[in-house]
Short mmCIF file of C-alpha atoms in Angstrom, two decimals:
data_model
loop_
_atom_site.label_atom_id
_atom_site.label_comp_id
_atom_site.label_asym_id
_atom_site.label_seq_id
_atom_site.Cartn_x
_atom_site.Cartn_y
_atom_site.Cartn_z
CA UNK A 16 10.26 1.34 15.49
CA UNK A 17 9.32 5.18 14.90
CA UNK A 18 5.93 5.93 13.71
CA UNK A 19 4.23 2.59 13.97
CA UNK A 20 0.68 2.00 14.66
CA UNK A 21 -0.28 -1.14 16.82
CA UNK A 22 -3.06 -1.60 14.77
CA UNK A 23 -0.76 -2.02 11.29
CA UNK A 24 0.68 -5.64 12.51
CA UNK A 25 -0.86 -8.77 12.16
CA UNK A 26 -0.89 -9.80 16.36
CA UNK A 27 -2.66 -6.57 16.82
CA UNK A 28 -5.42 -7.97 14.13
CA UNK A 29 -4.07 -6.37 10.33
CA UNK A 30 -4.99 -8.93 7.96
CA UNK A 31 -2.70 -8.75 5.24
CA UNK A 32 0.20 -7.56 7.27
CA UNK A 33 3.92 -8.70 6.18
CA UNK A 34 5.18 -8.90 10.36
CA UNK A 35 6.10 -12.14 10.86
CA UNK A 36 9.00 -11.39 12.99
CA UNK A 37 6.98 -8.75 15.09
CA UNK A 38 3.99 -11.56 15.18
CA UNK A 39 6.55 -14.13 16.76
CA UNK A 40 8.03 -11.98 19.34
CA UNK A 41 4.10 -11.23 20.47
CA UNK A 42 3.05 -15.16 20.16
CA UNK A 43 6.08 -15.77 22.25
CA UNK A 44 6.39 -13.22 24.70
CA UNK A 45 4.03 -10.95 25.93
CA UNK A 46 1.82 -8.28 24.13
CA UNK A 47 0.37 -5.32 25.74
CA UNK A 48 -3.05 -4.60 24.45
CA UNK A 49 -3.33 -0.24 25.31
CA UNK A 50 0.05 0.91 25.26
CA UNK A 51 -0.14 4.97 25.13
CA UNK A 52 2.67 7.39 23.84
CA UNK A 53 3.23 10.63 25.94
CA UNK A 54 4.04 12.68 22.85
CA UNK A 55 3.35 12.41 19.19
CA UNK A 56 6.26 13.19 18.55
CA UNK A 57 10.22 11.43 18.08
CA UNK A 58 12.48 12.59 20.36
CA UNK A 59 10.07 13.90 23.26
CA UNK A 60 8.80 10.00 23.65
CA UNK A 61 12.32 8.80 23.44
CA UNK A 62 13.49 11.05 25.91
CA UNK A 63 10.75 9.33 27.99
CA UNK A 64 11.58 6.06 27.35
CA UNK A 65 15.11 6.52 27.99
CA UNK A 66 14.13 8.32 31.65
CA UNK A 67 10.75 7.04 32.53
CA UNK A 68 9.15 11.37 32.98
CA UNK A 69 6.99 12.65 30.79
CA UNK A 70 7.65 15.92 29.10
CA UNK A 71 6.97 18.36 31.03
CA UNK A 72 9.35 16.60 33.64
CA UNK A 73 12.24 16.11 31.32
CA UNK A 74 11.90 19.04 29.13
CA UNK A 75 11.89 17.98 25.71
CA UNK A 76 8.90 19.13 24.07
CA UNK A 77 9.69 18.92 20.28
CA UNK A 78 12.29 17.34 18.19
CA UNK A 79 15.15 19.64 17.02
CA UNK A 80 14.80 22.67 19.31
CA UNK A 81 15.45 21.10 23.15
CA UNK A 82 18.06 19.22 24.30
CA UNK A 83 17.96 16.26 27.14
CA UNK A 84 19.53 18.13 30.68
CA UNK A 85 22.29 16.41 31.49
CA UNK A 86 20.87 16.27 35.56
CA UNK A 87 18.19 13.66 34.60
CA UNK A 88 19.28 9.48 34.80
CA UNK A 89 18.98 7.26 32.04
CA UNK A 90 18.55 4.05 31.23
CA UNK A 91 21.51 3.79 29.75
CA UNK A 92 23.22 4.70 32.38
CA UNK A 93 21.44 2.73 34.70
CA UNK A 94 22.44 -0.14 32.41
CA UNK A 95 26.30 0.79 32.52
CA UNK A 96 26.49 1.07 35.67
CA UNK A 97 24.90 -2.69 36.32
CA UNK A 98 28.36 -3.52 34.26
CA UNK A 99 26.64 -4.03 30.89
CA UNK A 100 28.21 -2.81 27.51
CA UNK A 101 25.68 -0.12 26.14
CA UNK A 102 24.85 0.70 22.90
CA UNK A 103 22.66 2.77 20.65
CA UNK A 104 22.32 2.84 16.60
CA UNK A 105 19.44 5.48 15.37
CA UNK A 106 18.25 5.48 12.21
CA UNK A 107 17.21 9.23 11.89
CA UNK A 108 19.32 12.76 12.49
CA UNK A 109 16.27 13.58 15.07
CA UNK A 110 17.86 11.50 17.60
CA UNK A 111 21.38 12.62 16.86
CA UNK A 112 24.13 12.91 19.94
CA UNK A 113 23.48 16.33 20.63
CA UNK A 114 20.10 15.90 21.51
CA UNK A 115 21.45 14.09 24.59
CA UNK A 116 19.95 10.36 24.40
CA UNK A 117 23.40 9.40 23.73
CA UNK A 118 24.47 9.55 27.32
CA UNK A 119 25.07 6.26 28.96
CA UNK A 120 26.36 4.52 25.84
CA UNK A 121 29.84 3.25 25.06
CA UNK A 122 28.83 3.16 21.53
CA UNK A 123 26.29 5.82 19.91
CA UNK A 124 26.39 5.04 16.32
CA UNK A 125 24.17 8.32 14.62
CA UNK A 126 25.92 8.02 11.11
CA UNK A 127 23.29 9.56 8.71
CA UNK A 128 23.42 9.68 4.94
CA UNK A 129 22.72 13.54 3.45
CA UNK A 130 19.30 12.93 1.86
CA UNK A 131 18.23 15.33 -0.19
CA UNK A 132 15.25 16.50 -1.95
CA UNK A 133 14.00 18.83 -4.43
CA UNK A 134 16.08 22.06 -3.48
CA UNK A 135 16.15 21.62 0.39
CA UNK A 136 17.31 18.70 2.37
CA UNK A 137 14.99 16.46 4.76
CA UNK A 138 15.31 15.04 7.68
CA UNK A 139 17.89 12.40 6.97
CA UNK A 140 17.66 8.81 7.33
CA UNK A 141 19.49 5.88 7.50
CA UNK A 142 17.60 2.86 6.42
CA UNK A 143 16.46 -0.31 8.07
CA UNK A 144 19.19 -2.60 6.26
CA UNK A 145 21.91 -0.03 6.89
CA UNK A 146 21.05 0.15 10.35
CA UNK A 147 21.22 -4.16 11.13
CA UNK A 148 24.28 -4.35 9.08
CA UNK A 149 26.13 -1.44 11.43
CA UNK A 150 24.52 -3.63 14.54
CA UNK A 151 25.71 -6.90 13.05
CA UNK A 152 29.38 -5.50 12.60
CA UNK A 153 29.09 -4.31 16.10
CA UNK A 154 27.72 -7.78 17.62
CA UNK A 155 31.29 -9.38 16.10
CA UNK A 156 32.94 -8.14 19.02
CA UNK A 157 30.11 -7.63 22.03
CA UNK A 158 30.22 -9.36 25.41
CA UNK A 159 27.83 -11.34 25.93
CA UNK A 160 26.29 -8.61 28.44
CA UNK A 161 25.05 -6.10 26.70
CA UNK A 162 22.12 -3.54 26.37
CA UNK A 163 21.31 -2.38 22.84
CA UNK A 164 18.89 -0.04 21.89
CA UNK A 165 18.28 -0.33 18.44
CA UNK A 166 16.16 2.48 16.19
CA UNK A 167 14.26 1.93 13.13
CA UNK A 168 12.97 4.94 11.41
CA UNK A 169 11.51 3.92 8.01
CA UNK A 170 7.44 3.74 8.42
CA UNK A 171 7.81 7.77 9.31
CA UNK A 172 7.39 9.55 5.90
CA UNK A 173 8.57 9.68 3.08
CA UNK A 174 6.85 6.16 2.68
CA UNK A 175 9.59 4.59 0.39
CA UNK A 176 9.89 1.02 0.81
CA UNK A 177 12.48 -1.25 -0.95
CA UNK A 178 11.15 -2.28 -4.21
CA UNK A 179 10.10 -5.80 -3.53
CA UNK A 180 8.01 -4.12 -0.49
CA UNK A 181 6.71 -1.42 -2.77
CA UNK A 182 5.74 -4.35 -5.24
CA UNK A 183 4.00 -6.07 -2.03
CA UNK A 184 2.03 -3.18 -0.93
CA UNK A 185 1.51 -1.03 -4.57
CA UNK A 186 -1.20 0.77 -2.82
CA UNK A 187 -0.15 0.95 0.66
CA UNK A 188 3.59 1.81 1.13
CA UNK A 189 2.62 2.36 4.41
CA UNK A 190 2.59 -1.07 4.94
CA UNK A 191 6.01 -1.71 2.57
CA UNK A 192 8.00 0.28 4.58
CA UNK A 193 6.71 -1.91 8.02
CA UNK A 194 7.04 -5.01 6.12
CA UNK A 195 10.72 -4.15 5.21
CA UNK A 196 11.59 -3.25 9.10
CA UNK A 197 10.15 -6.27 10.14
CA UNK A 198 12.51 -8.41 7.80
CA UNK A 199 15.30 -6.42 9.19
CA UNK A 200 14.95 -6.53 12.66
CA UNK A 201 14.29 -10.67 11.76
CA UNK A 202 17.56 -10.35 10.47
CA UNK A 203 19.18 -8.96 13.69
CA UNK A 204 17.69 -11.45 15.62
CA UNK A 205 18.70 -14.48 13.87
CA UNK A 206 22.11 -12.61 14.35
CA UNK A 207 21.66 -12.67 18.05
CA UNK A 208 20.83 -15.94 18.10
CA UNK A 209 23.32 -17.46 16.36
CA UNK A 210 25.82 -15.63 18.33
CA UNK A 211 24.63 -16.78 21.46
CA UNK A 212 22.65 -19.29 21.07
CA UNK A 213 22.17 -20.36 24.69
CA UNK A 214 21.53 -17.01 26.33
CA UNK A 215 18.67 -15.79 27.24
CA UNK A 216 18.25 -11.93 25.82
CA UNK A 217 15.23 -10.07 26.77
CA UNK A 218 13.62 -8.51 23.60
CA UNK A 219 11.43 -5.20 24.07
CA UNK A 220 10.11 -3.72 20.90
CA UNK A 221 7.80 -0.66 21.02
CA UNK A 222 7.09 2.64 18.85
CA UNK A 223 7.57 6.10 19.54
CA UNK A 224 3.61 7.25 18.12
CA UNK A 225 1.58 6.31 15.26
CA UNK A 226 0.48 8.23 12.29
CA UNK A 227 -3.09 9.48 11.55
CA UNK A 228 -3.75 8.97 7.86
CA UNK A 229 -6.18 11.82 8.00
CA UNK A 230 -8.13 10.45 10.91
CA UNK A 231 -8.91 13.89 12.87
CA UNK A 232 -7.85 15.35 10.03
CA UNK A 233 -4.42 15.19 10.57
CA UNK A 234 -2.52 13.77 7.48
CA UNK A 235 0.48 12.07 9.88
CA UNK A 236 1.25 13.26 13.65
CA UNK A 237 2.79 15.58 15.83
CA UNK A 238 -0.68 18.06 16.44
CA UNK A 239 -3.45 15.35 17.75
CA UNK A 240 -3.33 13.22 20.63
CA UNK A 241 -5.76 10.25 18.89
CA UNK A 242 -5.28 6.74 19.25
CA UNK A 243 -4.14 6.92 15.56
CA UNK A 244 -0.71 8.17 16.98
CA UNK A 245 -0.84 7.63 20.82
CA UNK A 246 -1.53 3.88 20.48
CA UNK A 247 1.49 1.99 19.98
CA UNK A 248 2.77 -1.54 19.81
#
């Protein structure tokens, strides 16, 4: 889930938070109190998730401008090779194919909608409900071995949640936009679980960096290396 602060979900102590998917996967599982990003920034920390090196060992120090060498192992690949069908769907053009995260997967769905604002385009996104529902059409047909990686990019800005989320959070779209994710990925799982209902599938759900809300001065992330943004779920 891109840009998402531990300290924005209920099991990480937000009163008021609309996570109850994200709370049950913590009361269930197991939730890491100090989880650190290496970068405050998209792609660099999914580069590192997908190889396990920090930047300066894999390369990619900024979204857009680097590329993932084609030398370094992935998890993805691991994961193929172990004989399971891999998969990826992204919900943002900053993790796009030719960035080179999509190595490894059989399936790297990076189908963005044009979005477009006054007189110059922004980064486009595909949203949170778009996302599931290309997952769900894509669970119809998976074995039951499988690694999915699945990417949620809605809490990064704009903050535009759905309206009922909006409605929910009026002063804190912030918090919409979470709440909205968290009702998605709910969504997915139920998916999962009616599919298979007797396997066991290992769930790992973690950010990429937070966003700073002027804490430090920084209005969102990419500059300082604050808990604000380097503490994630």
């Amino acid at each position: 889930i891109d840009t998402l602060r531990a300290d924005r979900l209920g099991c990480y102590g937000r009163e008021g938070a609309l996570t109850t998917t994200l709370d049950g996967i913590a009361a269930r599982g197991v939730r890491f109190e100090a989880v650190l990003s290496p970068a405050p920034l998209t792609l660099p920390s999914h580069a590192s998730l997908m190889t396990a090196l920090d930047p300066p060992d894999h390369g990619v120090r900024h979204n857009s401008v680097f590329r993932l060498e084609a030398d370094l192992p992935t998890l993805a690949e691991g994961m193929r090779t172990a004989g399971f069908e891999t998969a990826a769907f992204v919900g943002s053009m900053i993790l796009e194919r030719e960035f080179g995260l999509a190595r490894g997967f059989e399936t790297y769905d990076d189908q963005m909608p044009p979005r477009w604002g006054t007189g110059h385009m922004h980064s486009a996104e595909r949203k949170a409900d778009a996302v599931v529902d290309a997952v769900i059409a894509w669970i119809e047909n998976a074995p039951a071995r499988f690694f999915l990686w699945v990417h949620f990019y809605d809490p990064h800005t704009e903050y535009e949640p759905p309206p009922q989320y909006a409605r929910a959070f009026p002063d804190d779209p912030y918090a919409g936009e979470i709440a909205f994710v968290d009702a998605e990925l709910g969504r997915l799982l139920g998916t999962l679980q009616k599919r298979w209902p007797d396997r066991r599938t290992l769930t790992v759900v973690v950010s990429d960096h937070g966003e700073s809300f002027f804490e430090h001065d920084e209005p969102t992330h990419s500059y300082g290396i604050y808990d604000s943004t380097q503490r994630v779920p």
